Every structure is written in structure tokens, then in C-alpha cells.
Short mmCIF file of C-alpha atoms in Angstrom, two decimals:
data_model
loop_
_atom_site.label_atom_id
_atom_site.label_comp_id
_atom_site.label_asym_id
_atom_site.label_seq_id
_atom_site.Cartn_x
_atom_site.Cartn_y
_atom_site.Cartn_z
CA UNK A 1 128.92 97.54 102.05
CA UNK A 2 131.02 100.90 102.01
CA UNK A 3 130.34 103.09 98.90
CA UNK A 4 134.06 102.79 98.19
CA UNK A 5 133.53 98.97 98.09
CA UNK A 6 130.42 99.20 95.57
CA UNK A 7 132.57 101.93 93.13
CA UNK A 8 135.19 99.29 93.14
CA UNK A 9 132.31 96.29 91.68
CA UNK A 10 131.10 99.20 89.27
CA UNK A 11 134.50 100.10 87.79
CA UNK A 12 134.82 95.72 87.53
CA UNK A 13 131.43 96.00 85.57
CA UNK A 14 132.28 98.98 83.56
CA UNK A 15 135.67 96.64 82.33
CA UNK A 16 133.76 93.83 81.91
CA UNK A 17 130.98 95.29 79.71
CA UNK A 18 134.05 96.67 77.38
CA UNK A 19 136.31 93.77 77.12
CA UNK A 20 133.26 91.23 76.73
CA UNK A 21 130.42 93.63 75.04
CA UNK A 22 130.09 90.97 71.87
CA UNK A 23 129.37 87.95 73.88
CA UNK A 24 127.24 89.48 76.51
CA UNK A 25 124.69 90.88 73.42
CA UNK A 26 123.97 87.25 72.25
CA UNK A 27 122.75 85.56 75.50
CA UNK A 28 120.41 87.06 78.10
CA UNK A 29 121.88 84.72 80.64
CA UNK A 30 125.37 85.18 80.41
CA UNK A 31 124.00 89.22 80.58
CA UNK A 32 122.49 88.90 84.02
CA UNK A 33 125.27 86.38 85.18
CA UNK A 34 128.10 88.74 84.20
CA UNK A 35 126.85 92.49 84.99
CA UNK A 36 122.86 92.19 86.51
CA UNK A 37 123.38 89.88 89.39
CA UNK A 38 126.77 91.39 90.53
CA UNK A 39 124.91 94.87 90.22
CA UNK A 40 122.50 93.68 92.82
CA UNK A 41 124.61 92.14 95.25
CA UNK A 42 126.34 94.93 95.91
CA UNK A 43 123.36 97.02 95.82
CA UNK A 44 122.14 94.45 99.06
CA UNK A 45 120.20 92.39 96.74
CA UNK A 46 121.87 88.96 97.60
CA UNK A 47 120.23 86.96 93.77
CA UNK A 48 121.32 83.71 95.61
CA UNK A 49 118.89 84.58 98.80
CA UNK A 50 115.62 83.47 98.30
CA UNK A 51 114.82 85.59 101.11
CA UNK A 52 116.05 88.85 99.43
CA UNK A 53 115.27 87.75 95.27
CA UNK A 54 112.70 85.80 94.24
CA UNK A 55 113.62 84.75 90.33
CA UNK A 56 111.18 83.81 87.68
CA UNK A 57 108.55 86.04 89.79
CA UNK A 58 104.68 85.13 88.31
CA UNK A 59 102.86 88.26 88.92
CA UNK A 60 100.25 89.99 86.78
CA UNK A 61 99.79 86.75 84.47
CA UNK A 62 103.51 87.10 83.51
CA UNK A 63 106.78 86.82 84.76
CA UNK A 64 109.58 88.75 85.95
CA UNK A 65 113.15 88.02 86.13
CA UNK A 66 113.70 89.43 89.65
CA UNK A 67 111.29 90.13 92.53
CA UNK A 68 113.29 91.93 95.09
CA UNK A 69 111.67 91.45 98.46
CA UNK A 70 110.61 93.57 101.58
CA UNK A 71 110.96 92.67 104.95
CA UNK A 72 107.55 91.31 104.78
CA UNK A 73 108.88 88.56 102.56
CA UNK A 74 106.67 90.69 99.82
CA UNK A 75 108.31 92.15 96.23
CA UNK A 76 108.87 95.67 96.77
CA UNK A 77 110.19 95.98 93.40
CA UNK A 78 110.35 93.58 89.88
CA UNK A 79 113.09 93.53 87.76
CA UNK A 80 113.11 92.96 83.90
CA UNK A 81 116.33 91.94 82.33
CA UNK A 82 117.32 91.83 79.29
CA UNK A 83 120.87 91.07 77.13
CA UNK A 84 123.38 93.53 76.49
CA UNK A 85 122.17 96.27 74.02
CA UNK A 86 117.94 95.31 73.94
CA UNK A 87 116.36 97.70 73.55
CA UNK A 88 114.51 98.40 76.87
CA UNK A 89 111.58 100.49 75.70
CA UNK A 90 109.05 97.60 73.94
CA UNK A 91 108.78 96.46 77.26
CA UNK A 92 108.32 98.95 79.78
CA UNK A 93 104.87 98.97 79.54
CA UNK A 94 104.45 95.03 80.01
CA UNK A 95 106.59 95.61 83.09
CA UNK A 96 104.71 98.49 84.43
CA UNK A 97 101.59 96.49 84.13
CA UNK A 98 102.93 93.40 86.09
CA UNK A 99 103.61 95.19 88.76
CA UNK A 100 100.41 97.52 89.01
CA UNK A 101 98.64 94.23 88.83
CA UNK A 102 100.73 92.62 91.55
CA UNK A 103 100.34 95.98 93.52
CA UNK A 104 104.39 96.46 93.52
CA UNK A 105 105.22 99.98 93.79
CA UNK A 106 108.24 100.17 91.65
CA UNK A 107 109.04 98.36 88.57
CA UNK A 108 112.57 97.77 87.19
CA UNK A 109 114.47 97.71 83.36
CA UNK A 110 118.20 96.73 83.06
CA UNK A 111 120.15 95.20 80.25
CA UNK A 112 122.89 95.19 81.88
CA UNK A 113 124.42 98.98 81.22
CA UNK A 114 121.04 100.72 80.83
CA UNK A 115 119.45 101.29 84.02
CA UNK A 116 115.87 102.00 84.68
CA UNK A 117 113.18 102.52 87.36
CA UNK A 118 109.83 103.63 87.54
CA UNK A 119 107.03 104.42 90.14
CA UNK A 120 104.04 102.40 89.27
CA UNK A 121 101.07 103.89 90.89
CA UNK A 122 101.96 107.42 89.84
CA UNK A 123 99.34 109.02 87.72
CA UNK A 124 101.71 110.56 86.11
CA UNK A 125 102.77 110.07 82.32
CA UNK A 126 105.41 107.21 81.36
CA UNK A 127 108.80 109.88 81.33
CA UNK A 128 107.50 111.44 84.41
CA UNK A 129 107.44 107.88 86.39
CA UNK A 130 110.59 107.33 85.64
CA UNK A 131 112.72 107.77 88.48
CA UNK A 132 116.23 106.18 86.88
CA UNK A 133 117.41 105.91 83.45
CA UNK A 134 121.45 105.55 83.26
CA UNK A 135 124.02 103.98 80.99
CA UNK A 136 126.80 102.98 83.47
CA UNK A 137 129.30 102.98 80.55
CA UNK A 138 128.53 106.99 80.00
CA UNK A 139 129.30 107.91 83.56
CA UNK A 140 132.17 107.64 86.48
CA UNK A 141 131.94 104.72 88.74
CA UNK A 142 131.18 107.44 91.78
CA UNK A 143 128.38 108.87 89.60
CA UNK A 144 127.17 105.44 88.85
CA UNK A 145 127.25 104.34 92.16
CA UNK A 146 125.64 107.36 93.56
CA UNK A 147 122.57 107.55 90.73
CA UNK A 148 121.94 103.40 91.42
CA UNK A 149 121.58 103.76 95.43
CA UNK A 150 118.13 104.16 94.15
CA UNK A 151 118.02 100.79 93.92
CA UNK A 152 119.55 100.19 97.22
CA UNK A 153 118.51 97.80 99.52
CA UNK A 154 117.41 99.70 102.39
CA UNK A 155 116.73 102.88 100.35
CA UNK A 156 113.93 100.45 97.87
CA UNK A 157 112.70 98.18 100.74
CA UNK A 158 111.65 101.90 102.55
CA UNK A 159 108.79 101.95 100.02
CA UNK A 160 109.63 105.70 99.01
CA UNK A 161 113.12 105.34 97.87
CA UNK A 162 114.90 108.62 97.60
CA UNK A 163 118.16 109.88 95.14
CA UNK A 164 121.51 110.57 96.80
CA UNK A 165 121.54 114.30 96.42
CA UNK A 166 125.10 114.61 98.33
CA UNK A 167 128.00 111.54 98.70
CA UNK A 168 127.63 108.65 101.24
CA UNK A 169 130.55 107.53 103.05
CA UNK A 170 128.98 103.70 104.04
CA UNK A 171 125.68 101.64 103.44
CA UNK A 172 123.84 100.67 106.15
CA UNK A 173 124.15 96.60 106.99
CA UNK A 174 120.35 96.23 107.11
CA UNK A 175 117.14 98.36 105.76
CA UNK A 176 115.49 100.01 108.39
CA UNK A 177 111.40 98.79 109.21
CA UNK A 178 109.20 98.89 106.39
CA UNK A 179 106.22 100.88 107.92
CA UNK A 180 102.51 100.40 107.22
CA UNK A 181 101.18 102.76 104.28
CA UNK A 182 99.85 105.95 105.22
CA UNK A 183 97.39 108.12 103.63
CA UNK A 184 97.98 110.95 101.94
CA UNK A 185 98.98 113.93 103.62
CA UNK A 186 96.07 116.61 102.60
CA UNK A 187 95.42 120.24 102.62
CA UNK A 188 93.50 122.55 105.04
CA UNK A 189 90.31 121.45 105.76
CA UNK A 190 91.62 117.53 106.60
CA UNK A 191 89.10 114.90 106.42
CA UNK A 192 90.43 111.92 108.51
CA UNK A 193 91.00 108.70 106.62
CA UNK A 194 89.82 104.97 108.30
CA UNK A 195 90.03 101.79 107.31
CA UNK A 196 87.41 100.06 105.33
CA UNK A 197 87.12 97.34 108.18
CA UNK A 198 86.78 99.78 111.17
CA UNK A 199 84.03 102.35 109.36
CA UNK A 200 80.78 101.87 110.82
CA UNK A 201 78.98 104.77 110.32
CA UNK A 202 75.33 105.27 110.73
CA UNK A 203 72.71 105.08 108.87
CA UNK A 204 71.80 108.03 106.57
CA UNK A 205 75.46 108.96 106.95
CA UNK A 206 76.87 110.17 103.47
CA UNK A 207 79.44 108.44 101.14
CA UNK A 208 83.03 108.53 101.71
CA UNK A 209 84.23 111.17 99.74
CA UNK A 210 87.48 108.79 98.57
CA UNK A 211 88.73 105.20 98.54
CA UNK A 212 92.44 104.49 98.88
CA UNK A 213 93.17 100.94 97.63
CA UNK A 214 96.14 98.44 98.67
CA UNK A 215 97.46 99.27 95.22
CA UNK A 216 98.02 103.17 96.48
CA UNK A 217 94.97 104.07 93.84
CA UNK A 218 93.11 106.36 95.35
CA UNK A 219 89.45 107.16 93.41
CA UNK A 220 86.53 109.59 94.48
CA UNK A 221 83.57 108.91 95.34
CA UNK A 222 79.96 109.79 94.68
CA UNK A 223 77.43 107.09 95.75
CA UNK A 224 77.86 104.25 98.31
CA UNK A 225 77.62 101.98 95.72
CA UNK A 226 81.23 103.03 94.27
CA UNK A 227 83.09 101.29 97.56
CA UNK A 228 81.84 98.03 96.15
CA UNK A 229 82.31 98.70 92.90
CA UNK A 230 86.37 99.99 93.19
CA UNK A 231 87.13 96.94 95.17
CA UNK A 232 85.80 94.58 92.91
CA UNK A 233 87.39 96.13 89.64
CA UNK A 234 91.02 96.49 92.35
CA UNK A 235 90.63 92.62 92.98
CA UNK A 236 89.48 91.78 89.26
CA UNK A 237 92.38 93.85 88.01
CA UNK A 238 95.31 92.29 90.69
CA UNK A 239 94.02 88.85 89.35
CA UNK A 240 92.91 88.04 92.84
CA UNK A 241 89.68 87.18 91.60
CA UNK A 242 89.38 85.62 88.42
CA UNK A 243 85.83 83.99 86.25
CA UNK A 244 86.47 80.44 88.37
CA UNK A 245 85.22 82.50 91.31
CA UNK A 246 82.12 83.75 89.77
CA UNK A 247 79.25 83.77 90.58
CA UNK A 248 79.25 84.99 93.85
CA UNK A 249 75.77 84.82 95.99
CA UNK A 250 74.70 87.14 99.03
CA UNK A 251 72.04 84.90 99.71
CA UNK A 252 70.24 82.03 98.42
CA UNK A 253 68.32 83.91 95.62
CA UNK A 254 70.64 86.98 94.97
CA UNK A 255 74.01 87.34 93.38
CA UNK A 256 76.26 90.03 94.15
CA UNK A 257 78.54 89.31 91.47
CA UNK A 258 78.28 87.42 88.47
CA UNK A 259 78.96 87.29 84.61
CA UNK A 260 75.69 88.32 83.68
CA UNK A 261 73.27 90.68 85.79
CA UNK A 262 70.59 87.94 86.37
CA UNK A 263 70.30 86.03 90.45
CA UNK A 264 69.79 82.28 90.78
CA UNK A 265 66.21 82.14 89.71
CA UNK A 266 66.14 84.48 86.73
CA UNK A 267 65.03 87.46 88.28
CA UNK A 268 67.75 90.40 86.27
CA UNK A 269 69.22 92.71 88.54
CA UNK A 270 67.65 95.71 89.80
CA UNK A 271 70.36 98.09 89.99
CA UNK A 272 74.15 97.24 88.15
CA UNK A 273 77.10 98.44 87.34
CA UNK A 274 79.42 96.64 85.09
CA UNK A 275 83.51 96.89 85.56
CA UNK A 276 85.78 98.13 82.68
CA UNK A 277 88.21 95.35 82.04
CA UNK A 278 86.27 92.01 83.24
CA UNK A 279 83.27 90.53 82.70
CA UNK A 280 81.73 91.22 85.98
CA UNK A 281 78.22 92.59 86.76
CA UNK A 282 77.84 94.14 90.51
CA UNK A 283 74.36 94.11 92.14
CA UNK A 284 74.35 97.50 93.37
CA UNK A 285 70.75 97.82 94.63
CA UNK A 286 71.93 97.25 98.31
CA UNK A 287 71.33 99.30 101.20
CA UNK A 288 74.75 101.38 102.54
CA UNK A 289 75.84 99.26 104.77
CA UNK A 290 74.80 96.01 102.10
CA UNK A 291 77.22 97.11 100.44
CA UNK A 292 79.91 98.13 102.83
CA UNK A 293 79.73 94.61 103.91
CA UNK A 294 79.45 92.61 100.56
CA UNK A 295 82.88 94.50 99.90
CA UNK A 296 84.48 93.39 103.57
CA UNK A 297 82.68 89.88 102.97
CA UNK A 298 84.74 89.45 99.41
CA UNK A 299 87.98 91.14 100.61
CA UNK A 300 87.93 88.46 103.48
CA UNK A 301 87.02 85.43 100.84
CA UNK A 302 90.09 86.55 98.57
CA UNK A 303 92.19 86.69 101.60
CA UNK A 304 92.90 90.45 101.04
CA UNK A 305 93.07 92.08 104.74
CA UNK A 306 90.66 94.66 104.87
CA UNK A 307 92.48 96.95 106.84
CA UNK A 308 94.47 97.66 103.61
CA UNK A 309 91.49 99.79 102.26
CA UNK A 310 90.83 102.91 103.31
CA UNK A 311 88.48 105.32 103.03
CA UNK A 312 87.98 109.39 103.46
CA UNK A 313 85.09 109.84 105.92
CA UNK A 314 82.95 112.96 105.66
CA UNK A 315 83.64 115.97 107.50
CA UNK A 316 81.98 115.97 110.92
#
């Protein structure tokens, strides 16, 4: 669609939200039906292609009202909506943890006139995630139209969407290839990064030094025993594994996870570690590479491809 053609459908919003403001602040529905789903479509976001929006989205034990999907047929963003003149702010922080525990990078707030967007996996605080927050009725239709290409199809299915510094004259037809994550880009000296299902190292090697998750998380570590214990609190956390999986044996007398640190025949574990929001204890008195693979063995039982973990190997 040519920008011209989407500042035409936000100057039609803009009239709509004044002429029918009272009605659209009693319903939700009629909200997203008058000013959210037209929004979308012209941003690329067909809502009637269930191969571009997903609505009713379950993810993180809750639901969103739009999942707007990548070329991998998985949500690159969620999208909260609300009716005209909600207040957005009681629930940017159920949103934000959806989609951290769905592992969706950005997370999205709209009633309508109020636009908002947020990067999920920044450690940064609340107002500095924010990457969007317009009214559409406070600004032009070319300043609205340039400020919401953040939420442009190609520009949000990219995975790093980026503002419109400078006017565009068209919109591509389709986004361009969503690319496999990448790690980060470090600093002088650079420690090469490999994927948890390719690292082999020998024995006596040291730790990692970090451990980037499919979530974008990445953590430090000190001890071998810290692989095993970030990807269990990663899957615990995406709700990927849940108590109806537990326990979880390495061998016929020995747990490696369970509710309480205690195997199969009473014996309490020798070594644990316990994670934060679940009730999971992790045997962690495992050789290196016990534990490398008790981590590969449960991401391949959860049907979470390993390959999606990385980790910083020591300097050589």
C-alpha cells in the first residue's frame, strides 16, 4: 500500500473517532471493528488472514486480542485492545508478561486512538521499552502515518523494527525474510558464541562464560551447573514445562528434576538448586557434560530446538 493510500485510511479514522467517540467508549468490539482492525490492514496486517492475525491468541496463561504473525507462521508481536478512552496503563504490565512468557519480542497497547509498543526482552525500565506511544487524534494524518510504520508489516515481521526518521513514498508488497537470531555483537576481545546443541567441549574445559536463551535473555555464567539451571527456569517460565511434567528421571534411581529434592528411592539430592518462580528442584551434582546433556535431553522432550540456545565459549 502507498503511504498516500494509508494517510487517506488515517484521516477516515481520525473522522470516525470524532463523529462516533460516544459509542465507540461503551463497547470494546465496536472499538476494534471501527478504528483497530482498519488500523492494521492498512498497516499489512490483513485481521481476516489467519495467516497474518491470529485473534484470541493464548499465550503466557492469558490471552491476547491479536497475535500478528511472522513468516514462520509464529507471533512476532501481541496486541491488546481495548475501547475507546481505557485507560491503557493497568495493563501494560499483564501484556508485557504474555509476551516475555510466549518469547514474543514486542508487545502491543491500542484503544483505538492511543497507540503503544514496547520491546519485551529489553532490560531496560517500563518508559524506556517503550518504543510508540501516540494519540492519532493529537497529530496530522502524515505524522500519524509515519510514527505507526512501526507497526508495519514488513518493518515488525523484521524482528528489529525501526522508526521512519525521513518520509516514504510506497510500502513494500511483502516483508522481506525473517532471518535467524544472531548474537550479540560484542566488544574487543570477541568470544565466539555456539549453539547449545553443537558445543562439545572437552573435559576439564571451563564454563561458558554466558547463555543466550530463545527468549533473547542472555545471563552469565559461573559454574556448569548454571546451563541447566537457566534452561529449566526459561522453559518453567515460557510455560513449556509445567508440574504435569514433573518428575523427570535421568535414570532409574535419580531425578533430575522434581518438586522436591529427593530421587525415586528416598535418597535427597546431593547437590540442588531450586528455581525462583516454580516449584522445581534441579539435581545439580552432575558431571559437565551430565549436565550439558540433561539440558539438550529436556529441550528435545519439550520440543524446544536446541539450536535456539546459545552459549559464549571461553576464549581459546
Amino acid at each position: 500500500m502507498p503511504l498516500d493510500d494509508l494517510i487517506d485510511v488515517i484521516a477516515s479514522l481520525q473522522e470516525r473517532l470524532k463523529q462516533y467517540s460516544d459509542e465507540l467508549r461503551e463497547n470494546e468490539t465496536r472499538t476494534r471493528m471501527a478504528l483497530v482492525d482498519p488500523m492494521l490492514t492498512a498497516l499489512g496486517w490483513d485481521t481476516a488472514d489467519p495467516s497474518l492475525v491470529k485473534a484470541e491468541f493464548s499465550v503466557g496463561g492469558g490471552r491476547a486480542d491479536y497475535a500478528l504473525l511472522g513468516s514462520d507462521d509464529k507471533p512476532v508481536a501481541c496486541i491488546e485492545a481495548k475501547k475507546l478512552g481505557e485507560p491503557l496503563e493497568k495493563h501494560q504490565m499483564q501484556m508485557l508478561t504474555y509476551c516475555n512468557a510466549g518469547g514474543i519480542q514486542c508487545a502491543g497497547l491500542t484503544d483505538g486512538n492511543y497507540w503503544e509498543l514496547y520491546d519485551v526482552f529489553s532490560p531496560k525500565p517500563l518508559e524506556d521499552r517503550r518504543r510508540l506511544d501516540i494519540a492519532m487524534a493529537d497529530l496530522s494524518p502524515s505524522e500519524c502515518a509515519l510514527a505507526l510504520l512501526l507497526f508495519w508489516r514488513p518493518n515488525l515481521a523484521s524482528g528489529q523494527p525501526k522508526p521512519a526518521n525521513a518520509p516514504i513514498t510506497e510500502l513494500e508488497p511483502h516483508p522481506p525474510p525473517v532471518l535467524p537470531p544472531k548474537p550479540p555483537v560484542e566488544t574487543e576481545p570477541e568470544l565466539p558464541w555456539v549453539s547449545l546443541s553443537a558445543y562439545n567441549p572437552p573435559s576439564k574445559t571451563p564454563p561458558p562464560s554466558h547463555i543466550r536463551l530463545p527468549s533473547g535473555n542472555v545471563h552469565g555464567i559461573d559454574k556448569w551447573r548454571d546451563i541447566l539451571f537457566r534452561v529449566v527456569d526459561w522453559l518453567w517460565s515460557s510455560g513449556r514445562l509445567t508440574r504435569s511434567h514433573l518428575p523427570i528421571s535421568s535414570s532409574a534411581k535419580r531425578y533430575v528434576l522434581s518438586t522436591t529434592p529427593v530421587h525415586p528411592g528416598g535418597n535427597p539430592f546431593r547437590s540442588s538448586m531450586t528455581i525462583p518462580n516454580g516449584p522445581i528442584s534441579i539435581e545439580v551434582h552432575r558431571s559437565a557434560a551430565s549436565l550439558r546433556s540433561a539440558a539438550l535431553k529436556l529441550l528435545k522432550e519439550l520440543e524446544v530446538d536446541a539450536s535456539e540456545v546459545w552459549v559464549k565459549t571461553p576464549d581459546s
